CSV table of C-alpha atoms and ligand atoms in Angstrom, one decimal:
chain,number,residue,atom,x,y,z
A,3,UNK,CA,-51.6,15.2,-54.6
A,4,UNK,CA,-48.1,16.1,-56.2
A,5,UNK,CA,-45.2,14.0,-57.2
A,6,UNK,CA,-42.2,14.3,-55.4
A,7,UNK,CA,-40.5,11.5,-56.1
A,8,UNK,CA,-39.5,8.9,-59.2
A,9,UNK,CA,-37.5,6.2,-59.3
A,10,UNK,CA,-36.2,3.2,-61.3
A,11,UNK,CA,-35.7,0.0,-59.9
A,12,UNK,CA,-33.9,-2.3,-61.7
A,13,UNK,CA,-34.2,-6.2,-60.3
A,14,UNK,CA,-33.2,-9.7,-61.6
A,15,UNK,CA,-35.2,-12.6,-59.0
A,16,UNK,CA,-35.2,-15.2,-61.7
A,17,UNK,CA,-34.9,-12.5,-65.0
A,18,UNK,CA,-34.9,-9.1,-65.0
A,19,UNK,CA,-37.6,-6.7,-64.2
A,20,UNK,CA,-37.6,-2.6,-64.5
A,21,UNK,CA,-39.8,-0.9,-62.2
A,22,UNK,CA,-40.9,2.4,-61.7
A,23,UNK,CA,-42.2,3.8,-58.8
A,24,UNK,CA,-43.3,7.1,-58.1
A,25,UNK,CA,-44.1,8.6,-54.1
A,26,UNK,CA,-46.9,11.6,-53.1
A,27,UNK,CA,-46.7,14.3,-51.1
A,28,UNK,CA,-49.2,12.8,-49.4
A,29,UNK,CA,-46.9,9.1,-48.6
A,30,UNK,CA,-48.6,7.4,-51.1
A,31,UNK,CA,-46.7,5.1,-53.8
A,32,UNK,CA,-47.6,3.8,-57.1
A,33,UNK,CA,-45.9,1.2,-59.3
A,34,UNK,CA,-45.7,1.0,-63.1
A,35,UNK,CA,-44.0,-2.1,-65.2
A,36,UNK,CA,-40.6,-0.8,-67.5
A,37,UNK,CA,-39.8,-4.1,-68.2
A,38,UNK,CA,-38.7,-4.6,-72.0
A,39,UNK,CA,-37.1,-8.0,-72.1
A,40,UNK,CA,-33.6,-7.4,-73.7
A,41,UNK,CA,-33.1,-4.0,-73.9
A,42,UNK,CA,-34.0,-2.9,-70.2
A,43,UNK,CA,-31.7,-0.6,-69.4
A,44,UNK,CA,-32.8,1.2,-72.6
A,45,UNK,CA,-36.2,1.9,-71.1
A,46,UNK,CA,-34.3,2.2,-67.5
A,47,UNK,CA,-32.4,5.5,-68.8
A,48,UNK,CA,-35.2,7.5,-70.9
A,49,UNK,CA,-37.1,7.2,-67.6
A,50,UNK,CA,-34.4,8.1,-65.4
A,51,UNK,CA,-32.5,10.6,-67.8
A,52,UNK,CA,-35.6,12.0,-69.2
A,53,UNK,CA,-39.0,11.3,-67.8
A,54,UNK,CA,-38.0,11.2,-64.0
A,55,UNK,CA,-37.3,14.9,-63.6
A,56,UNK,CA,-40.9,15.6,-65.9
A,57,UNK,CA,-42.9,14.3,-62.9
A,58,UNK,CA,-41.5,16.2,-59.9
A,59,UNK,CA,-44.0,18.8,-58.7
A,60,UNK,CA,-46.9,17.4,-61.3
A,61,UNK,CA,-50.5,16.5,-59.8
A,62,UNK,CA,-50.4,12.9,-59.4
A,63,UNK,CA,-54.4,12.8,-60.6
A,64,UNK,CA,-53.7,14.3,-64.4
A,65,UNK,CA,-53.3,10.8,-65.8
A,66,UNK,CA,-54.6,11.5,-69.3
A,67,UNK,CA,-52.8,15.2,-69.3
A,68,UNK,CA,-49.5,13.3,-68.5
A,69,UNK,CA,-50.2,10.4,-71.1
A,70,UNK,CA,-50.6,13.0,-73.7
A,71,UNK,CA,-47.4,15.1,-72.0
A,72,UNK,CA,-44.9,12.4,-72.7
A,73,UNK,CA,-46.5,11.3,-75.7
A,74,UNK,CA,-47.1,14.5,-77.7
A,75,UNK,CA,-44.3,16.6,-75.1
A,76,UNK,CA,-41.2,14.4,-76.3
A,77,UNK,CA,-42.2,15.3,-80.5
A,78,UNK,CA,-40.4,11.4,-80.6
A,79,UNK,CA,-43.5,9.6,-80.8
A,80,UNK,CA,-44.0,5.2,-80.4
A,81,UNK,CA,-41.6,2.8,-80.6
A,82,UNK,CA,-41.2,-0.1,-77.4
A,83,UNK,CA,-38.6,2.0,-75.5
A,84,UNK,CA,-41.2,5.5,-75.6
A,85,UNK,CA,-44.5,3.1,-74.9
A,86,UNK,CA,-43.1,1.2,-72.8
A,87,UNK,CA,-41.7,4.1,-70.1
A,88,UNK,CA,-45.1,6.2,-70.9
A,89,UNK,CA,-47.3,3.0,-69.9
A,90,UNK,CA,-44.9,2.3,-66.7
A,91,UNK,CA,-46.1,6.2,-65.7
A,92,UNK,CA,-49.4,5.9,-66.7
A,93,UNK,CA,-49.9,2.5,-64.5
A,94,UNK,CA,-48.2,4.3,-61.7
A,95,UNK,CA,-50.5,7.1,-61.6
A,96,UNK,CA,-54.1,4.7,-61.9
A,97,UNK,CA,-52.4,2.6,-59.1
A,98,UNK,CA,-52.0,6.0,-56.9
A,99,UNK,CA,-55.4,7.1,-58.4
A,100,UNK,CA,-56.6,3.4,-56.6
A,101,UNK,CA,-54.9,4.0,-53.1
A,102,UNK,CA,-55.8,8.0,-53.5
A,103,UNK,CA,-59.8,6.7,-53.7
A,104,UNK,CA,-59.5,3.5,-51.8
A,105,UNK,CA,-60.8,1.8,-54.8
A,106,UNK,CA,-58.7,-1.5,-56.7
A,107,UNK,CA,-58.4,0.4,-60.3
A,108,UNK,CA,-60.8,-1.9,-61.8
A,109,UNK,CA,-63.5,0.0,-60.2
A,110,UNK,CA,-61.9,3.4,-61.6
A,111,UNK,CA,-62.2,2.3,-64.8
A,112,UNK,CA,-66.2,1.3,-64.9
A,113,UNK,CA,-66.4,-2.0,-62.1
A,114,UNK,CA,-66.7,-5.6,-63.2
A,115,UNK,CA,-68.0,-6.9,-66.1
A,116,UNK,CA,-67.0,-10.6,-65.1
A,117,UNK,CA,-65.8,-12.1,-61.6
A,118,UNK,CA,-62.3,-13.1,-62.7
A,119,UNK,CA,-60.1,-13.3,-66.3
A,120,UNK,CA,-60.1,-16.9,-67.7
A,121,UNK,CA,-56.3,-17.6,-68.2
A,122,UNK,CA,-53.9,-20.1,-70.7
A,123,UNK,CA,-51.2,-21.9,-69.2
A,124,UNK,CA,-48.3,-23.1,-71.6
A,125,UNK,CA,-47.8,-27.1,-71.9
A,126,UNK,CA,-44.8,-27.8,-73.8
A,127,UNK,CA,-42.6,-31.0,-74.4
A,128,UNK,CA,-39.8,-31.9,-76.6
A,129,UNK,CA,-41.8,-34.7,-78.2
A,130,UNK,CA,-45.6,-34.6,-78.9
A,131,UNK,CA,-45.9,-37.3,-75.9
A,132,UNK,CA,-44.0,-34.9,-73.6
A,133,UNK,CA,-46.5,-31.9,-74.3
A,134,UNK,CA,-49.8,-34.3,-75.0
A,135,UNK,CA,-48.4,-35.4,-71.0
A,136,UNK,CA,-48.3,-31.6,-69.8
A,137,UNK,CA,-51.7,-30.8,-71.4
A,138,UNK,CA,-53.5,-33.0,-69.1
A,139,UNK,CA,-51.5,-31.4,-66.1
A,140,UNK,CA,-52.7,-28.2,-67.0
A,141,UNK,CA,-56.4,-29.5,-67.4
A,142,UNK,CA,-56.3,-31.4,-63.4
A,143,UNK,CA,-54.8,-28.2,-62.6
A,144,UNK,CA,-58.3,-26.6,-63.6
A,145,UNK,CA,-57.4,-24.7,-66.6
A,146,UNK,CA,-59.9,-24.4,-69.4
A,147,UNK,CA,-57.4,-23.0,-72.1
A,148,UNK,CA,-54.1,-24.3,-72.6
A,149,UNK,CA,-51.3,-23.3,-75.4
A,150,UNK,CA,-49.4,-26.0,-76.6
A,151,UNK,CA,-46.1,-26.0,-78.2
A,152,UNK,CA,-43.8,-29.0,-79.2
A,153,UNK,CA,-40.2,-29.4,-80.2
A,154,UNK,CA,-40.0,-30.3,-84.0
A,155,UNK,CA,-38.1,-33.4,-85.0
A,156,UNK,CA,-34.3,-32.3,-86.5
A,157,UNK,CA,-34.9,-28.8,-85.7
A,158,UNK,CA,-33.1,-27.9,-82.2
A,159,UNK,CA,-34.1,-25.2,-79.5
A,160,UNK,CA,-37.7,-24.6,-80.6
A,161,UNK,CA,-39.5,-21.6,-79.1
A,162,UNK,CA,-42.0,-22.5,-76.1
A,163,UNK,CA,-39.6,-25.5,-75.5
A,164,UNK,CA,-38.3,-25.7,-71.9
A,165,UNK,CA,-36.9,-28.7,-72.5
A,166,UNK,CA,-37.6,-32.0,-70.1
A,167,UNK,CA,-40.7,-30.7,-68.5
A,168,UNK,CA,-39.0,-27.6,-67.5
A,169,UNK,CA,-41.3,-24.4,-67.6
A,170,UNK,CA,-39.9,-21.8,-70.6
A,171,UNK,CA,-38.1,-18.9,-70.4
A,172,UNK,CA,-36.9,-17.3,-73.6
A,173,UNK,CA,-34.3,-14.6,-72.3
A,174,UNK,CA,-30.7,-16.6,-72.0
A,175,UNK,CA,-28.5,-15.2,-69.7
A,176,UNK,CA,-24.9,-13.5,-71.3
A,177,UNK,CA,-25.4,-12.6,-75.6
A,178,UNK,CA,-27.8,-13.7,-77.3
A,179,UNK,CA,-27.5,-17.6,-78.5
A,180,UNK,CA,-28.8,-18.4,-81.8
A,181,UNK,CA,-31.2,-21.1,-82.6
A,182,UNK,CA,-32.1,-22.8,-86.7
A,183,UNK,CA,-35.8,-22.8,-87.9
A,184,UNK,CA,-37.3,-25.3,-90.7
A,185,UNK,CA,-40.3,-24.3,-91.8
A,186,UNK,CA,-41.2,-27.0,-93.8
A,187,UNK,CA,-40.2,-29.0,-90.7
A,188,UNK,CA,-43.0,-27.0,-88.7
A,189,UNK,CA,-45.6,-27.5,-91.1
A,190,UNK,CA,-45.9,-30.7,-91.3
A,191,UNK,CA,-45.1,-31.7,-87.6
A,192,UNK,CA,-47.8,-28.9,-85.8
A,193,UNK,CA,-50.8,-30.8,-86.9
A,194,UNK,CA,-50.3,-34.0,-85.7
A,195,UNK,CA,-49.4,-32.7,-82.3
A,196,UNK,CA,-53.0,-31.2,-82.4
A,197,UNK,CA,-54.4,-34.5,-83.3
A,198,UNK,CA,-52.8,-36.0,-80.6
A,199,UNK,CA,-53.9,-33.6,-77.9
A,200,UNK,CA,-57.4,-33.6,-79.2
A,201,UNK,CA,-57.7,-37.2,-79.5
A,202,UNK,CA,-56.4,-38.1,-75.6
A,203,UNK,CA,-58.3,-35.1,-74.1
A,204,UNK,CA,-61.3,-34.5,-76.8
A,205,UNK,CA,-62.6,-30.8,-77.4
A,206,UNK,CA,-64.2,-29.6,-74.3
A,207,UNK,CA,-61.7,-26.7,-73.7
A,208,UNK,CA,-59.6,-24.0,-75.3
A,209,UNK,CA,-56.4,-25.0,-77.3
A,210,UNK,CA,-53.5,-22.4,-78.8
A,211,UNK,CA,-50.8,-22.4,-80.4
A,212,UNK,CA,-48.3,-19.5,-80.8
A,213,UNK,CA,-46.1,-19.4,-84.2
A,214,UNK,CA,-43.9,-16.8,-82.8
A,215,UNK,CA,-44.0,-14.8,-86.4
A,216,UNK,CA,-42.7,-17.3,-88.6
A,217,UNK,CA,-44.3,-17.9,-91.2
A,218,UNK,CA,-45.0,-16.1,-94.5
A,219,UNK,CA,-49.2,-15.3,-94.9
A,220,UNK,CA,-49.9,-18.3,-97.4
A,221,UNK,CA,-47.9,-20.6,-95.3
A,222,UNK,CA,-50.0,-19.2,-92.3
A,223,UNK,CA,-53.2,-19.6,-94.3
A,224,UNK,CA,-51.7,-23.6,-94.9
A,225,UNK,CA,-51.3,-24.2,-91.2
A,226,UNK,CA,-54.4,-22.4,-90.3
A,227,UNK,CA,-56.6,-25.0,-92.4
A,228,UNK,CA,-54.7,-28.0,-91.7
A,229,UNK,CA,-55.4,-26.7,-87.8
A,230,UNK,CA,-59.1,-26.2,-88.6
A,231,UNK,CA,-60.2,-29.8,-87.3
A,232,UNK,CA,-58.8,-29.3,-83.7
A,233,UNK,CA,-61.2,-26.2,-83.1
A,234,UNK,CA,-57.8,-23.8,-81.8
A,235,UNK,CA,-59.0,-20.9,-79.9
A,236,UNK,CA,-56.6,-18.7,-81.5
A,237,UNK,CA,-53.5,-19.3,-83.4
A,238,UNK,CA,-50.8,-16.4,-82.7
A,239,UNK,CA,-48.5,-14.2,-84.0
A,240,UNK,CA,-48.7,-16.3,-87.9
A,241,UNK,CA,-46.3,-13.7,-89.8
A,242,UNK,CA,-44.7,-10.8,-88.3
A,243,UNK,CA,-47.2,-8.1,-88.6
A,244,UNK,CA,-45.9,-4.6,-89.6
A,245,UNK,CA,-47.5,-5.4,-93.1
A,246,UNK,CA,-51.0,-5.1,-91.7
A,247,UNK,CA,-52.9,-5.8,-95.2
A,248,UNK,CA,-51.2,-9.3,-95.6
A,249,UNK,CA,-53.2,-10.5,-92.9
A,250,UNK,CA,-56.0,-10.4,-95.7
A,251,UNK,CA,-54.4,-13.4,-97.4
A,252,UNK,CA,-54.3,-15.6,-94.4
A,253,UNK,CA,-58.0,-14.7,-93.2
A,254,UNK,CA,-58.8,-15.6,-96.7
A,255,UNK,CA,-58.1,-19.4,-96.3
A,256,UNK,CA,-58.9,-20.3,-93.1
A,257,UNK,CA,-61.4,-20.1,-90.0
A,258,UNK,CA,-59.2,-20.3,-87.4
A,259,UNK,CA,-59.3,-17.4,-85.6
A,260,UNK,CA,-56.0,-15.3,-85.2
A,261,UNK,CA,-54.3,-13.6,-82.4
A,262,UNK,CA,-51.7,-10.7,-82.5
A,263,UNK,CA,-50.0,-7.8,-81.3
A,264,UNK,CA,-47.5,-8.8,-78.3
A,265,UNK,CA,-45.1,-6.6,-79.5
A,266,UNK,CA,-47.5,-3.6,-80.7
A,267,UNK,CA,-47.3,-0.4,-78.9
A,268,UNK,CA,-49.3,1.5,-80.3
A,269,UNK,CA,-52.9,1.8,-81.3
A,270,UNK,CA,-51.9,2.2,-85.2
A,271,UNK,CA,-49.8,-1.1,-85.5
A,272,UNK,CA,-53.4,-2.2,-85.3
A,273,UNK,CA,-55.7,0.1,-86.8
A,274,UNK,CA,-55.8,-1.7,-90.1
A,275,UNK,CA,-55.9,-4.9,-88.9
A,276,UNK,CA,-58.7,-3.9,-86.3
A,277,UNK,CA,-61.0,-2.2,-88.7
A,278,UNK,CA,-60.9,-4.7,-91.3
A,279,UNK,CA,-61.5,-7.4,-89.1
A,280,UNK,CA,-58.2,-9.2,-90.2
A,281,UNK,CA,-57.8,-10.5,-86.5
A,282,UNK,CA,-59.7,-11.9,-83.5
A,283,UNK,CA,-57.8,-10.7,-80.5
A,284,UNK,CA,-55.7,-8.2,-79.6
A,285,UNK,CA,-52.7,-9.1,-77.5
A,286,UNK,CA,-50.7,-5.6,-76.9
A,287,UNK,CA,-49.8,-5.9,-73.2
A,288,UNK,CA,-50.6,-2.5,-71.0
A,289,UNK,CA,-46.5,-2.2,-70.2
A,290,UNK,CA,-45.5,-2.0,-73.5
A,291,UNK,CA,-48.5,-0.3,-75.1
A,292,UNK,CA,-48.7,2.8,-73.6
A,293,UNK,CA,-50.4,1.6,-70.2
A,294,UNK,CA,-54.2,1.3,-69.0
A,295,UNK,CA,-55.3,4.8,-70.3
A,296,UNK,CA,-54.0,3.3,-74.3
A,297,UNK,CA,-54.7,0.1,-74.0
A,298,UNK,CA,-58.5,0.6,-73.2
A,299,UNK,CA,-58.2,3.1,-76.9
A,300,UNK,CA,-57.6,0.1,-78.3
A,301,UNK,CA,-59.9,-2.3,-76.5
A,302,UNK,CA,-62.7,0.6,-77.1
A,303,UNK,CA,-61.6,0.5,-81.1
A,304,UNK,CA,-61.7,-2.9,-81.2
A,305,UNK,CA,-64.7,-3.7,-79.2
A,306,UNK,CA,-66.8,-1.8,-82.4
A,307,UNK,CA,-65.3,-4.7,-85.3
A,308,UNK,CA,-65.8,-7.9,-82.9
A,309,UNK,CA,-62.1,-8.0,-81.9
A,310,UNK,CA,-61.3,-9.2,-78.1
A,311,UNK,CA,-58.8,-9.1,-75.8
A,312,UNK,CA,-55.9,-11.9,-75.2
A,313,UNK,CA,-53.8,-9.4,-73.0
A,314,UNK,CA,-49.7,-11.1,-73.7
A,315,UNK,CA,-48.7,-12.4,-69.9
A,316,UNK,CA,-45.4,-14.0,-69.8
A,317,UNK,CA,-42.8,-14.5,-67.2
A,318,UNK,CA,-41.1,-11.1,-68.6
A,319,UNK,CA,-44.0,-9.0,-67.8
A,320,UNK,CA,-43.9,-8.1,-64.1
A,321,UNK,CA,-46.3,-8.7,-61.7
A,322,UNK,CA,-47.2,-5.1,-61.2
A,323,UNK,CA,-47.9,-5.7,-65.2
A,324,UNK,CA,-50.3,-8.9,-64.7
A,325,UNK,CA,-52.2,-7.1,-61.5
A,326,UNK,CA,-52.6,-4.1,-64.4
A,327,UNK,CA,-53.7,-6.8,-67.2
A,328,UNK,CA,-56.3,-7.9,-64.4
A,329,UNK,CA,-58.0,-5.1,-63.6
A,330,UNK,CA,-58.5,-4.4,-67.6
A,331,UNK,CA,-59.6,-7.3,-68.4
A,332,UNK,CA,-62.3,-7.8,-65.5
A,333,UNK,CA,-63.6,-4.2,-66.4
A,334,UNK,CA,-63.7,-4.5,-70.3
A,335,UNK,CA,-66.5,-5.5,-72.4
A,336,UNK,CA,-64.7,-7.6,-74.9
A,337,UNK,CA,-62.9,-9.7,-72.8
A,338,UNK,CA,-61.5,-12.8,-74.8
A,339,UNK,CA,-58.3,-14.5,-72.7
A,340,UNK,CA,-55.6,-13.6,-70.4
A,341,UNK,CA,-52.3,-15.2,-70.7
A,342,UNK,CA,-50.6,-16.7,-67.5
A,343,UNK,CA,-47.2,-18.0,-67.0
A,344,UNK,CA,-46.7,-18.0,-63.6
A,345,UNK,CA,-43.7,-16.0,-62.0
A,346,UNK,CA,-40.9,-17.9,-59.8
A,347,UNK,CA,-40.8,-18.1,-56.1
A,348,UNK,CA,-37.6,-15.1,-56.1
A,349,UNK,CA,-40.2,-12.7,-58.6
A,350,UNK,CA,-43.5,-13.3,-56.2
A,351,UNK,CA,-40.8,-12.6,-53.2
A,352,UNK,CA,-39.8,-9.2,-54.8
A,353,UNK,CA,-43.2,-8.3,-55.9
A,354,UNK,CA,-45.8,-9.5,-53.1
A,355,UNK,CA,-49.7,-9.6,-54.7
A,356,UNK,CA,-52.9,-10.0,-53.9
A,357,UNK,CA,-54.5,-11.6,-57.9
A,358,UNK,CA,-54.8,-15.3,-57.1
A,359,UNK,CA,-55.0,-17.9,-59.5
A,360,UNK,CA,-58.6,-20.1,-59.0
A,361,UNK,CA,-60.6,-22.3,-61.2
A,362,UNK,CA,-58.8,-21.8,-64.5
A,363,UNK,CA,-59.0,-18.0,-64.0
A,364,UNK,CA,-56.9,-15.0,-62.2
A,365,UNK,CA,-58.8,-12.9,-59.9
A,366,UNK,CA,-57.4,-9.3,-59.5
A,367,UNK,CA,-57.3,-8.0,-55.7
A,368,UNK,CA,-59.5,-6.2,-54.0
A,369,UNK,CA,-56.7,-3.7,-52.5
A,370,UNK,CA,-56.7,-0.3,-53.3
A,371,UNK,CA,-54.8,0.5,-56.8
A,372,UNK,CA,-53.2,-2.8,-58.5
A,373,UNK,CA,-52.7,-5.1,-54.7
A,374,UNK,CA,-48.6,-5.2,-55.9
A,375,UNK,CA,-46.2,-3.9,-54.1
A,376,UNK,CA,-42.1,-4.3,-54.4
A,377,UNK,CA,-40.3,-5.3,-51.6
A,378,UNK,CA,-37.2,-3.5,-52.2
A,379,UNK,CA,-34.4,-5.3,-49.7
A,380,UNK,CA,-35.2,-8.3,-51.6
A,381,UNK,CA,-35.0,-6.5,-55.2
A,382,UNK,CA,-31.5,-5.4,-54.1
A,383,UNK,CA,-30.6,-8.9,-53.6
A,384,UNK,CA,-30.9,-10.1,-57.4
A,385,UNK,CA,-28.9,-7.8,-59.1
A,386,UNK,CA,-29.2,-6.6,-63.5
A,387,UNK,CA,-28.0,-9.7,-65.3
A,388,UNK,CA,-27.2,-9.1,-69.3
A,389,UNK,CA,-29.5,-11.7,-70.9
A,390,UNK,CA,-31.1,-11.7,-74.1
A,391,UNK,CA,-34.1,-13.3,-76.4
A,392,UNK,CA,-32.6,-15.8,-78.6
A,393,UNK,CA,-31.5,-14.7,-82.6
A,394,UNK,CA,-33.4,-17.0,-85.2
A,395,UNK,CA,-31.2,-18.7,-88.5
A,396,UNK,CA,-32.4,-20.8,-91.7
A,397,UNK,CA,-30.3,-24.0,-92.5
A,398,UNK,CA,-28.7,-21.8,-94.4
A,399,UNK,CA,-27.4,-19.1,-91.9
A,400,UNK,CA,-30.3,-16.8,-93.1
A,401,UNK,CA,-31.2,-14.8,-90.1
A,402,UNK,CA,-35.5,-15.7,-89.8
A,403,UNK,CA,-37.8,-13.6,-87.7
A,404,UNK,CA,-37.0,-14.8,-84.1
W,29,LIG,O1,-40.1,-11.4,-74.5
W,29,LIG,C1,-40.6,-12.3,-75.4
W,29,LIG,C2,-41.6,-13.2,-74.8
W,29,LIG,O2,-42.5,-12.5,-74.0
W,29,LIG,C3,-42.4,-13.9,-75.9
W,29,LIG,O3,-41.5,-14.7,-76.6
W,29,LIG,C4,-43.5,-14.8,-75.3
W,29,LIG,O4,-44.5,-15.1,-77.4
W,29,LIG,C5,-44.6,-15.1,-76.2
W,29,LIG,C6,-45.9,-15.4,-75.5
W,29,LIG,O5,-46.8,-15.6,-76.3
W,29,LIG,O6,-45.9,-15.5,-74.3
W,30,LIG,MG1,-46.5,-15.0,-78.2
């Protein structure tokens, strides 16, 4: 089965979305996630400028030659933009793998270890009433985890804030805007949000909290003790993590167990952290890590040093990048969380799917390959919209990790 067609589609129902998808000689199609929130059309050219015409004529069924063809072939190794176009490939060849074998992908890669992937959905509120409120919609809603995040008195435009029960989205449409962090503000606010949710809804399910990189490791170890009496599930992202080691200082201190790696890409932003059991869960997602054929290198590395999964699942990772997340995480061993922000109406038009959301979990489809297709008529609808992630500032005008 050869290649004889690849293409990028760029799409904005709701926020913008980079697709690839590549056609067989044979009629069959197969979809891979490009999305890189922010820098899209970054990703968008070194697939169409350099990748694209790599794939005409190529067996469709070498998925690990290819992997290691665009990794090792480019002599430019890593980085979001390389991963991120590598892993939109990869997934497109284990979705044509699927339809080639009539087999959903999960079953490629070993069959089910568990029915369906528990999820977290994302209360929020500008006051801790206003999240405490949103908590208890997401529990009759049937989930079993929930993140919670909470606007911080004095401090405006906090991240995970929609804002008036409004569901978040952190890209802003036009240049960037720029938002002011307090960290001592932070500090001493998170906690009692915790008490509160704990106190109205007592401990019988999962609670999170992301820090979005924040803090500094012993003001992370601080927050991870004062958390300690509301049980968190994970607390994510503490300190931005290209210093691997300082992770040491914050496991030192506290029990609460620690997720990271959204923005990995690679199996060695993690190596240290992994083998020195300096985290809990892993959270590299398979779009921007370097697809299914990485992502399970780093699941299988993990998996020996007691570290699970928490695959990153928010509204700017397609859908075609959840189905992928699903069939991963029913077929792994180490399994810990999935994370689900549910898409809008104009993104589940674009890219129809058959992973349903039942009883606090997602169940990936039973469809040959991922179960996601793109409706393209409709993806021409919603053109490419600049937008971008917000840029972080102290009080001071000190730009602070975002
Ligand atoms: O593109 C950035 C978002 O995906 C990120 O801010 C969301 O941290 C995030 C999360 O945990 O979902
Ligand atoms: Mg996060």
């Amino acid at each position: 089965m050869k290649i004889i067609e690849a293409r990028v589609i760029v799409t904005s129902p709701g926020r913008n979305f980079v697709t690839l998808k590549l056609t067989t000689d044979e009629g069959l199609v197969g979809l891979g996630d490009a999305t890189l929130n922010g820098r899209e059309l970054a990703v968008a050219s070194y697939l169409t400028d350099h990748v694209c015409p790599l794939l005409i004529g190529r067996d469709a069924g070498r998925i690990e030659d290819t992997w290691n063809y665009l990794y090792k072939g480019a002599y430019w190794r890593r980085g979001p933009v390389t991963m991120t176009s590598i892993a939109a490939v990869d997934v497109a060849l284990w979705d044509l793998k699927g339809k080639a074998a009539a087999l959903p992908v999960y079953q490629l890669l070993g069959g089910r270890c568990r029915d369906a992937a528990t999820v977290y959905g994302h209360a929020n509120g500008e006051t801790v009433d206003e999240a405490v409120e949103q908590v208890g919609a997401y529990l009759r809603a049937g989930y079993r985890a929930v993140r919670v995040q909470a606007g911080v008195p004095g401090v405006a435009g906090i991240y995970g804030v929609g804002g008036h029960g409004q569901p978040y989205e952190p890209a802003v449409a036009g240049l960037p805007p720029e938002t002011v962090w307090d960290t001592a503000a932070y500090l001493r606010h998170i906690p009692d949000l915790f008490a509160a949710v704990r106190d109205k809804y007592g401990f019988d399910f999962h609670l999170l909290h992301d820090v979005h990189h924040r803090l500094t490791p012993i003001e992370a170890a601080r927050l991870g003790r004062d958390l300690e009496p509301y049980r968190l599930f994970w607390m994510e992202d503490p300190v931005p993590a290209e210093l691997q080691e300082g992770f040491r200082l914050i496991r030192g201190h506290t029990t609460t167990p620690i997720a990271v790696g959204e923005v990995f890409n690679a199996v060695w932003d993690c190596r240290q952290l992994i083998s020195e059991q300096l985290i809990d869960f892993v959270r590299t997602p398979v779009s921007h890590g370097g697809g299914i054929t990485h992502l399970r290198r780093i699941l299988g590395l993990a998996e020996l040093y007691h570290v699970r999964s928490g695959f990153h699942g928010a509204t700017d990772l397609s859908p075609v990048c959840l189905a992928a997340a699903l069939h991963v995480d029913v077929s792994i061993p180490n399994f810990g969380l999935q994370e689900y922000m549910a898409h809008s109406a104009e993104t589940d038009e674009v890219f129809p799917h058959s992973y349903r959301f039942e009883d606090g979990a997602l169940l990936a489809g039973e469809e040959p390959g991922l179960g996601v297709d793109i409706d393209e008529e409709a993806a021409a609808r919603y053109p490419y919209r600049a937008a971008y992630l917000p840029v972080n500032r102290l009080r001071d005008g000190t730009v602070h990790s975002w």
